[in-house]
PDB file of C-alpha atoms in Angstrom:
ATOM      1  CA  MET A   1      70.356  46.895 -97.447  1.00  0.00           C
ATOM      2  CA  PHE A   2      72.636  49.305 -94.784  1.00  0.00           C
ATOM      3  CA  ASN A   3      69.319  50.863 -94.020  1.00  0.00           C
ATOM      4  CA  VAL A   4      66.991  47.234 -93.144  1.00  0.00           C
ATOM      5  CA  ARG A   5      70.248  46.372 -90.785  1.00  0.00           C
ATOM      6  CA  ARG A   6      70.446  49.633 -89.379  1.00  0.00           C
ATOM      7  CA  LEU A   7      67.089  49.437 -88.450  1.00  0.00           C
ATOM      8  CA  THR A   8      66.957  45.865 -87.087  1.00  0.00           C
ATOM      9  CA  MET A   9      69.870  46.655 -84.470  1.00  0.00           C
ATOM     10  CA  MET A  10      68.116  49.785 -83.241  1.00  0.00           C
ATOM     11  CA  GLY A  11      65.026  47.341 -82.724  1.00  0.00           C
ATOM     12  CA  ALA A  12      66.684  44.979 -80.619  1.00  0.00           C
ATOM     13  CA  ALA A  13      68.588  47.969 -78.711  1.00  0.00           C
ATOM     14  CA  ILE A  14      64.617  49.411 -77.992  1.00  0.00           C
ATOM     15  CA  VAL A  15      63.643  45.751 -76.988  1.00  0.00           C
ATOM     16  CA  LEU A  16      66.674  44.976 -74.568  1.00  0.00           C
ATOM     17  CA  ALA A  17      66.300  48.825 -72.840  1.00  0.00           C
ATOM     18  CA  GLY A  18      62.149  47.740 -72.076  1.00  0.00           C
ATOM     19  CA  MET A  19      63.316  44.450 -70.569  1.00  0.00           C
ATOM     20  CA  VAL A  20      65.842  45.755 -68.307  1.00  0.00           C
ATOM     21  CA  ALA A  21      63.224  48.673 -67.422  1.00  0.00           C
ATOM     22  CA  MET A  22      60.498  46.060 -66.519  1.00  0.00           C
ATOM     23  CA  GLY A  23      63.337  43.987 -64.435  1.00  0.00           C
ATOM     24  CA  SER A  24      64.688  47.242 -62.754  1.00  0.00           C
ATOM     25  CA  SER A  25      60.722  47.690 -62.333  1.00  0.00           C
ATOM     26  CA  ARG A  26      60.208  44.343 -60.555  1.00  0.00           C
ATOM     27  CA  VAL A  27      63.475  44.975 -58.286  1.00  0.00           C
ATOM     28  CA  LEU A  28      62.188  48.243 -57.155  1.00  0.00           C
ATOM     29  CA  LEU A  29      58.504  46.830 -56.018  1.00  0.00           C
ATOM     30  CA  ALA A  30      60.203  44.163 -53.842  1.00  0.00           C
ATOM     31  CA  SER A  31      62.446  46.238 -52.218  1.00  0.00           C
ATOM     32  CA  ASP A  32      59.601  48.826 -51.456  1.00  0.00           C
ATOM     33  CA  ILE A  33      57.634  45.877 -50.127  1.00  0.00           C
ATOM     34  CA  MET A  34      60.481  44.610 -47.940  1.00  0.00           C
ATOM     35  CA  ALA A  35      61.080  48.164 -46.988  1.00  0.00           C
ATOM     36  CA  ALA A  36      57.502  49.124 -45.893  1.00  0.00           C
ATOM     37  CA  PRO A  37      57.251  49.489 -42.289  1.00  0.00           C
ATOM     38  CA  GLN A  38      55.317  46.977 -39.895  1.00  0.00           C
ATOM     39  CA  PRO A  39      52.178  48.110 -37.683  1.00  0.00           C
ATOM     40  CA  ALA A  40      53.344  48.671 -34.347  1.00  0.00           C
ATOM     41  CA  GLY A  41      53.161  46.314 -31.497  1.00  0.00           C
ATOM     42  CA  LYS A  42      51.845  43.371 -33.752  1.00  0.00           C
ATOM     43  CA  MET A  43      53.213  40.082 -32.588  1.00  0.00           C
ATOM     44  CA  PRO A  44      54.105  37.255 -34.514  1.00  0.00           C
ATOM     45  CA  THR A  45      51.068  34.563 -34.544  1.00  0.00           C
ATOM     46  CA  SER A  46      52.451  31.194 -32.706  1.00  0.00           C
ATOM     47  CA  VAL A  47      51.050  27.858 -34.033  1.00  0.00           C
ATOM     48  CA  SER A  48      51.310  24.138 -33.104  1.00  0.00           C
ATOM     49  CA  VAL A  49      53.039  21.717 -34.709  1.00  0.00           C
ATOM     50  CA  ALA A  50      52.746  18.032 -34.294  1.00  0.00           C
ATOM     51  CA  PRO A  51      54.333  15.119 -36.044  1.00  0.00           C
ATOM     52  CA  LEU A  52      52.554  12.935 -38.333  1.00  0.00           C
ATOM     53  CA  ARG A  53      51.203   9.523 -37.243  1.00  0.00           C
ATOM     54  CA  ALA A  54      49.884   6.688 -39.492  1.00  0.00           C
ATOM     55  CA  ALA A  55      46.348   5.738 -38.028  1.00  0.00           C
ATOM     56  CA  ASP A  56      44.390   2.642 -39.177  1.00  0.00           C
ATOM     57  CA  HIS A  57      41.151   4.528 -38.168  1.00  0.00           C
ATOM     58  CA  TYR A  58      39.736   7.630 -37.122  1.00  0.00           C
ATOM     59  CA  SER A  59      36.520   9.548 -35.295  1.00  0.00           C
ATOM     60  CA  VAL A  60      33.765  11.743 -37.099  1.00  0.00           C
ATOM     61  CA  LEU A  61      31.353  13.981 -35.418  1.00  0.00           C
ATOM     62  CA  ARG A  62      28.060  13.334 -36.688  1.00  0.00           C
ATOM     63  CA  ARG A  63      24.724  14.859 -35.463  1.00  0.00           C
ATOM     64  CA  PHE A  64      21.104  13.343 -36.784  1.00  0.00           C
ATOM     65  CA  SER A  65      17.763  14.634 -35.970  1.00  0.00           C
ATOM     66  CA  GLY A  66      15.004  12.325 -34.769  1.00  0.00           C
ATOM     67  CA  ARG A  67      13.251  11.196 -31.814  1.00  0.00           C
ATOM     68  CA  ILE A  68      14.102   8.660 -28.932  1.00  0.00           C
ATOM     69  CA  GLU A  69      10.946   6.217 -28.602  1.00  0.00           C
ATOM     70  CA  PRO A  70      10.987   4.155 -25.048  1.00  0.00           C
ATOM     71  CA  ASN A  71      11.696   0.193 -25.214  1.00  0.00           C
ATOM     72  CA  ARG A  72       8.403  -0.244 -23.206  1.00  0.00           C
ATOM     73  CA  THR A  73       5.356   2.155 -22.445  1.00  0.00           C
ATOM     74  CA  VAL A  74       2.208   1.355 -19.934  1.00  0.00           C
ATOM     75  CA  ASP A  75      -0.888   3.287 -19.139  1.00  0.00           C
ATOM     76  CA  ILE A  76      -1.498   2.978 -15.032  1.00  0.00           C
ATOM     77  CA  ALA A  77      -5.149   2.623 -14.093  1.00  0.00           C
ATOM     78  CA  PHE A  78      -7.172   1.773 -10.867  1.00  0.00           C
ATOM     79  CA  ASP A  79      -8.741  -2.092 -10.513  1.00  0.00           C
ATOM     80  CA  GLU A  80     -11.671  -0.407  -8.909  1.00  0.00           C
ATOM     81  CA  PRO A  81     -13.957   2.787  -9.599  1.00  0.00           C
ATOM     82  CA  GLY A  82     -13.668   5.644  -7.150  1.00  0.00           C
ATOM     83  CA  LYS A  83     -12.734   9.724  -6.855  1.00  0.00           C
ATOM     84  CA  LEU A  84      -8.967  10.634  -8.128  1.00  0.00           C
ATOM     85  CA  ALA A  85      -7.577  12.047  -4.592  1.00  0.00           C
ATOM     86  CA  ALA A  86      -3.878  12.908  -5.456  1.00  0.00           C
ATOM     87  CA  VAL A  87      -1.894  12.734  -8.609  1.00  0.00           C
ATOM     88  CA  LEU A  88       1.947  12.136  -7.084  1.00  0.00           C
ATOM     89  CA  ALA A  89       4.139  12.943 -10.409  1.00  0.00           C
ATOM     90  CA  ASP A  90       4.295  15.471 -12.963  1.00  0.00           C
ATOM     91  CA  GLU A  91       4.376  14.859 -16.346  1.00  0.00           C
ATOM     92  CA  GLY A  92       8.377  14.728 -17.532  1.00  0.00           C
ATOM     93  CA  THR A  93       9.281  13.277 -14.118  1.00  0.00           C
ATOM     94  CA  SER A  94      11.524  10.463 -13.791  1.00  0.00           C
ATOM     95  CA  VAL A  95      10.289   7.346 -11.207  1.00  0.00           C
ATOM     96  CA  ALA A  96      11.718   4.508  -9.935  1.00  0.00           C
ATOM     97  CA  ALA A  97      10.427   1.051  -9.632  1.00  0.00           C
ATOM     98  CA  GLY A  98       7.930   0.938  -6.981  1.00  0.00           C
ATOM     99  CA  THR A  99       7.416   4.874  -6.631  1.00  0.00           C
ATOM    100  CA  ALA A 100       3.856   5.899  -5.689  1.00  0.00           C
ATOM    101  CA  LEU A 101       2.169   7.857  -8.674  1.00  0.00           C
ATOM    102  CA  ALA A 102      -1.475   8.153  -7.685  1.00  0.00           C
ATOM    103  CA  THR A 103      -4.018   7.738  -4.943  1.00  0.00           C
ATOM    104  CA  LEU A 104      -7.939   6.869  -5.052  1.00  0.00           C
ATOM    105  CA  ASP A 105      -9.752   8.846  -1.889  1.00  0.00           C
ATOM    106  CA  THR A 106     -10.446   5.594   0.568  1.00  0.00           C
ATOM    107  CA  GLU A 107     -12.587   7.867   3.099  1.00  0.00           C
ATOM    108  CA  LEU A 108     -15.084   5.414   2.634  1.00  0.00           C
ATOM    109  CA  LEU A 109     -13.663   2.486   2.773  1.00  0.00           C
ATOM    110  CA  GLN A 110     -11.316   3.597   6.012  1.00  0.00           C
ATOM    111  CA  THR A 111     -14.744   4.471   7.759  1.00  0.00           C
ATOM    112  CA  GLU A 112     -16.321   1.177   6.914  1.00  0.00           C
ATOM    113  CA  ARG A 113     -12.969  -0.713   8.225  1.00  0.00           C
ATOM    114  CA  LEU A 114     -13.234   0.795  11.718  1.00  0.00           C
ATOM    115  CA  ARG A 115     -17.023   0.185  11.657  1.00  0.00           C
ATOM    116  CA  LEU A 116     -15.795  -3.829  10.985  1.00  0.00           C
ATOM    117  CA  VAL A 117     -13.358  -3.583  13.141  1.00  0.00           C
ATOM    118  CA  SER A 118     -15.653  -2.498  16.089  1.00  0.00           C
ATOM    119  CA  LEU A 119     -17.901  -5.177  15.257  1.00  0.00           C
ATOM    120  CA  LEU A 120     -15.328  -8.083  15.423  1.00  0.00           C
ATOM    121  CA  SER A 121     -14.124  -6.167  19.134  1.00  0.00           C
ATOM    122  CA  ALA A 122     -17.751  -6.711  19.909  1.00  0.00           C
ATOM    123  CA  ALA A 123     -18.044 -10.359  18.697  1.00  0.00           C
ATOM    124  CA  GLN A 124     -14.576 -10.852  20.514  1.00  0.00           C
ATOM    125  CA  ASP A 125     -15.422  -9.797  24.070  1.00  0.00           C
ATOM    126  CA  GLU A 126     -19.195 -11.760  23.260  1.00  0.00           C
ATOM    127  CA  LYS A 127     -17.066 -14.733  22.574  1.00  0.00           C
ATOM    128  CA  ARG A 128     -15.207 -14.069  25.756  1.00  0.00           C
ATOM    129  CA  ILE A 129     -18.316 -14.215  27.746  1.00  0.00           C
ATOM    130  CA  LEU A 130     -19.773 -17.187  26.178  1.00  0.00           C
ATOM    131  CA  GLN A 131     -16.670 -19.298  26.731  1.00  0.00           C
ATOM    132  CA  SER A 132     -16.273 -18.320  30.410  1.00  0.00           C
ATOM    133  CA  SER A 133     -20.492 -19.193  30.988  1.00  0.00           C
ATOM    134  CA  LEU A 134     -19.728 -22.616  28.924  1.00  0.00           C
ATOM    135  CA  GLU A 135     -16.664 -23.363  31.351  1.00  0.00           C
ATOM    136  CA  ARG A 136     -18.883 -22.945  34.291  1.00  0.00           C
ATOM    137  CA  GLU A 137     -22.074 -24.796  32.924  1.00  0.00           C
ATOM    138  CA  GLU A 138     -19.807 -27.639  31.935  1.00  0.00           C
ATOM    139  CA  GLY A 139     -18.758 -27.519  35.915  1.00  0.00           C
ATOM    140  CA  LEU A 140     -22.016 -27.876  37.038  1.00  0.00           C
ATOM    141  CA  ALA A 141     -23.663 -30.672  34.436  1.00  0.00           C
ATOM    142  CA  THR A 142     -21.492 -32.831  35.811  1.00  0.00           C
ATOM    143  CA  LYS A 143     -23.549 -32.511  39.132  1.00  0.00           C
ATOM    144  CA  ASN A 144     -26.900 -31.609  37.461  1.00  0.00           C
ATOM    145  CA  LEU A 145     -28.242 -33.243  34.196  1.00  0.00           C
ATOM    146  CA  ALA A 146     -30.517 -30.393  33.893  1.00  0.00           C
ATOM    147  CA  ALA A 147     -27.330 -28.329  32.876  1.00  0.00           C
ATOM    148  CA  MET A 148     -26.621 -29.700  29.749  1.00  0.00           C
ATOM    149  CA  SER A 149     -29.079 -28.346  28.156  1.00  0.00           C
ATOM    150  CA  SER A 150     -27.755 -24.835  28.767  1.00  0.00           C
ATOM    151  CA  VAL A 151     -24.197 -26.491  27.657  1.00  0.00           C
ATOM    152  CA  ASP A 152     -25.664 -27.058  24.666  1.00  0.00           C
ATOM    153  CA  ASN A 153     -27.319 -23.613  24.102  1.00  0.00           C
ATOM    154  CA  LEU A 154     -23.456 -21.903  25.099  1.00  0.00           C
ATOM    155  CA  ARG A 155     -21.553 -24.376  22.382  1.00  0.00           C
ATOM    156  CA  ILE A 156     -24.112 -23.471  19.846  1.00  0.00           C
ATOM    157  CA  SER A 157     -23.812 -19.527  20.805  1.00  0.00           C
ATOM    158  CA  LEU A 158     -20.305 -19.693  20.811  1.00  0.00           C
ATOM    159  CA  ALA A 159     -20.006 -21.424  17.539  1.00  0.00           C
ATOM    160  CA  GLN A 160     -22.070 -18.457  16.025  1.00  0.00           C
ATOM    161  CA  VAL A 161     -19.832 -15.745  17.307  1.00  0.00           C
ATOM    162  CA  SER A 162     -17.089 -17.622  16.029  1.00  0.00           C
ATOM    163  CA  GLY A 163     -18.524 -17.803  12.795  1.00  0.00           C
ATOM    164  CA  ARG A 164     -19.243 -14.085  12.607  1.00  0.00           C
ATOM    165  CA  MET A 165     -16.002 -13.346  13.946  1.00  0.00           C
ATOM    166  CA  ALA A 166     -14.603 -15.395  10.723  1.00  0.00           C
ATOM    167  CA  ASP A 167     -16.582 -13.451   8.731  1.00  0.00           C
ATOM    168  CA  LEU A 168     -15.888  -9.753  10.042  1.00  0.00           C
ATOM    169  CA  GLU A 169     -11.988 -10.569   9.811  1.00  0.00           C
ATOM    170  CA  GLY A 170     -12.375 -11.515   5.869  1.00  0.00           C
ATOM    171  CA  GLN A 171     -14.367  -8.637   5.241  1.00  0.00           C
ATOM    172  CA  ILE A 172     -11.632  -6.583   7.204  1.00  0.00           C
ATOM    173  CA  LYS A 173      -8.862  -8.062   4.919  1.00  0.00           C
ATOM    174  CA  MET A 174     -10.492  -7.463   1.838  1.00  0.00           C
ATOM    175  CA  LEU A 175     -11.052  -3.422   2.701  1.00  0.00           C
ATOM    176  CA  GLU A 176      -7.931  -3.225   3.884  1.00  0.00           C
ATOM    177  CA  THR A 177      -6.694  -4.935   0.348  1.00  0.00           C
ATOM    178  CA  ARG A 178      -8.916  -2.418  -1.505  1.00  0.00           C
ATOM    179  CA  ILE A 179      -7.397   0.407   0.387  1.00  0.00           C
ATOM    180  CA  ARG A 180      -3.848  -1.028  -0.539  1.00  0.00           C
ATOM    181  CA  ARG A 181      -4.966  -1.155  -4.283  1.00  0.00           C
ATOM    182  CA  ALA A 182      -5.745   2.257  -4.149  1.00  0.00           C
ATOM    183  CA  THR A 183      -2.199   3.659  -4.787  1.00  0.00           C
ATOM    184  CA  LEU A 184      -0.844   2.852  -7.787  1.00  0.00           C
ATOM    185  CA  TYR A 185       2.841   2.388  -8.003  1.00  0.00           C
ATOM    186  CA  SER A 186       5.450   2.358 -11.140  1.00  0.00           C
ATOM    187  CA  PRO A 187       6.053  -0.937 -12.567  1.00  0.00           C
ATOM    188  CA  PHE A 188       9.430  -0.137 -13.503  1.00  0.00           C
ATOM    189  CA  SER A 189      11.602   2.756 -13.945  1.00  0.00           C
ATOM    190  CA  GLY A 190      11.097   5.444 -16.389  1.00  0.00           C
ATOM    191  CA  SER A 191       9.370   8.644 -16.756  1.00  0.00           C
ATOM    192  CA  ILE A 192       5.928  10.252 -16.599  1.00  0.00           C
ATOM    193  CA  SER A 193       4.963  10.607 -20.505  1.00  0.00           C
ATOM    194  CA  GLN A 194       1.408  11.672 -20.064  1.00  0.00           C
ATOM    195  CA  HIS A 195      -1.700  12.392 -17.665  1.00  0.00           C
ATOM    196  CA  PHE A 196      -5.101  11.544 -18.357  1.00  0.00           C
ATOM    197  CA  ALA A 197      -6.999  12.658 -15.357  1.00  0.00           C
ATOM    198  CA  ASP A 198      -7.306  15.223 -12.797  1.00  0.00           C
ATOM    199  CA  VAL A 199      -7.568  15.196  -9.314  1.00  0.00           C
ATOM    200  CA  GLY A 200     -11.088  15.090  -8.053  1.00  0.00           C
ATOM    201  CA  SER A 201     -12.344  12.972 -11.179  1.00  0.00           C
ATOM    202  CA  SER A 202     -14.588   9.959 -10.974  1.00  0.00           C
ATOM    203  CA  LEU A 203     -12.521   6.889 -12.567  1.00  0.00           C
ATOM    204  CA  GLU A 204     -14.273   3.853 -13.955  1.00  0.00           C
ATOM    205  CA  ALA A 205     -12.233   0.592 -13.318  1.00  0.00           C
ATOM    206  CA  GLY A 206      -9.268   0.140 -15.710  1.00  0.00           C
ATOM    207  CA  GLN A 207      -9.798   4.020 -16.867  1.00  0.00           C
ATOM    208  CA  PRO A 208      -5.762   5.154 -17.535  1.00  0.00           C
ATOM    209  CA  ILE A 209      -4.299   7.806 -15.345  1.00  0.00           C
ATOM    210  CA  LEU A 210      -1.033   8.316 -16.525  1.00  0.00           C
ATOM    211  CA  ARG A 211       1.229   7.059 -18.962  1.00  0.00           C
ATOM    212  CA  VAL A 212       4.978   5.880 -17.579  1.00  0.00           C
TER     213      VAL A 212
END
């Protein structure tokens, strides 16, 4: 009985000594860390703070992959056949409404217009001469009935010249319209997305040149 009590007391003393030793070890470790030298020249890190505020919403930045589609697209073409003289806007170029985009070769049209203008000028000179002759003959016809025949002939010639002049003026206006329509313009603001023809190509009426 005595031995059992003695053994029990000795065991309790050993356990108590172990706990004291472990506590001492922890104290030493903590004190060692506190006493450890800090790196030279290292400054404390600065942090910013802000008060918390309640909000009913917040913004989140999101990124999505995709392709932007234009709201309208049109293929530009000439109304008449011809040779493509110039393309005035490159692919990817932004253009405003009314910007010139392409032109046809108008050399033949310009030459024909000059010829018609020359014919019209000659007809105008002829008309002035006939008008002057008619006025003179009409003055003579009041005194000489035989001159009435010349007056009639002059009136007929004058009418023919006037008709020829009207025809020439109509042809000139038509040529000027064709020359004007030999330049394509952008119908709205946008960008050139594609070319369909190269300079010097022979084009049919309605053949697309480029896409806006």
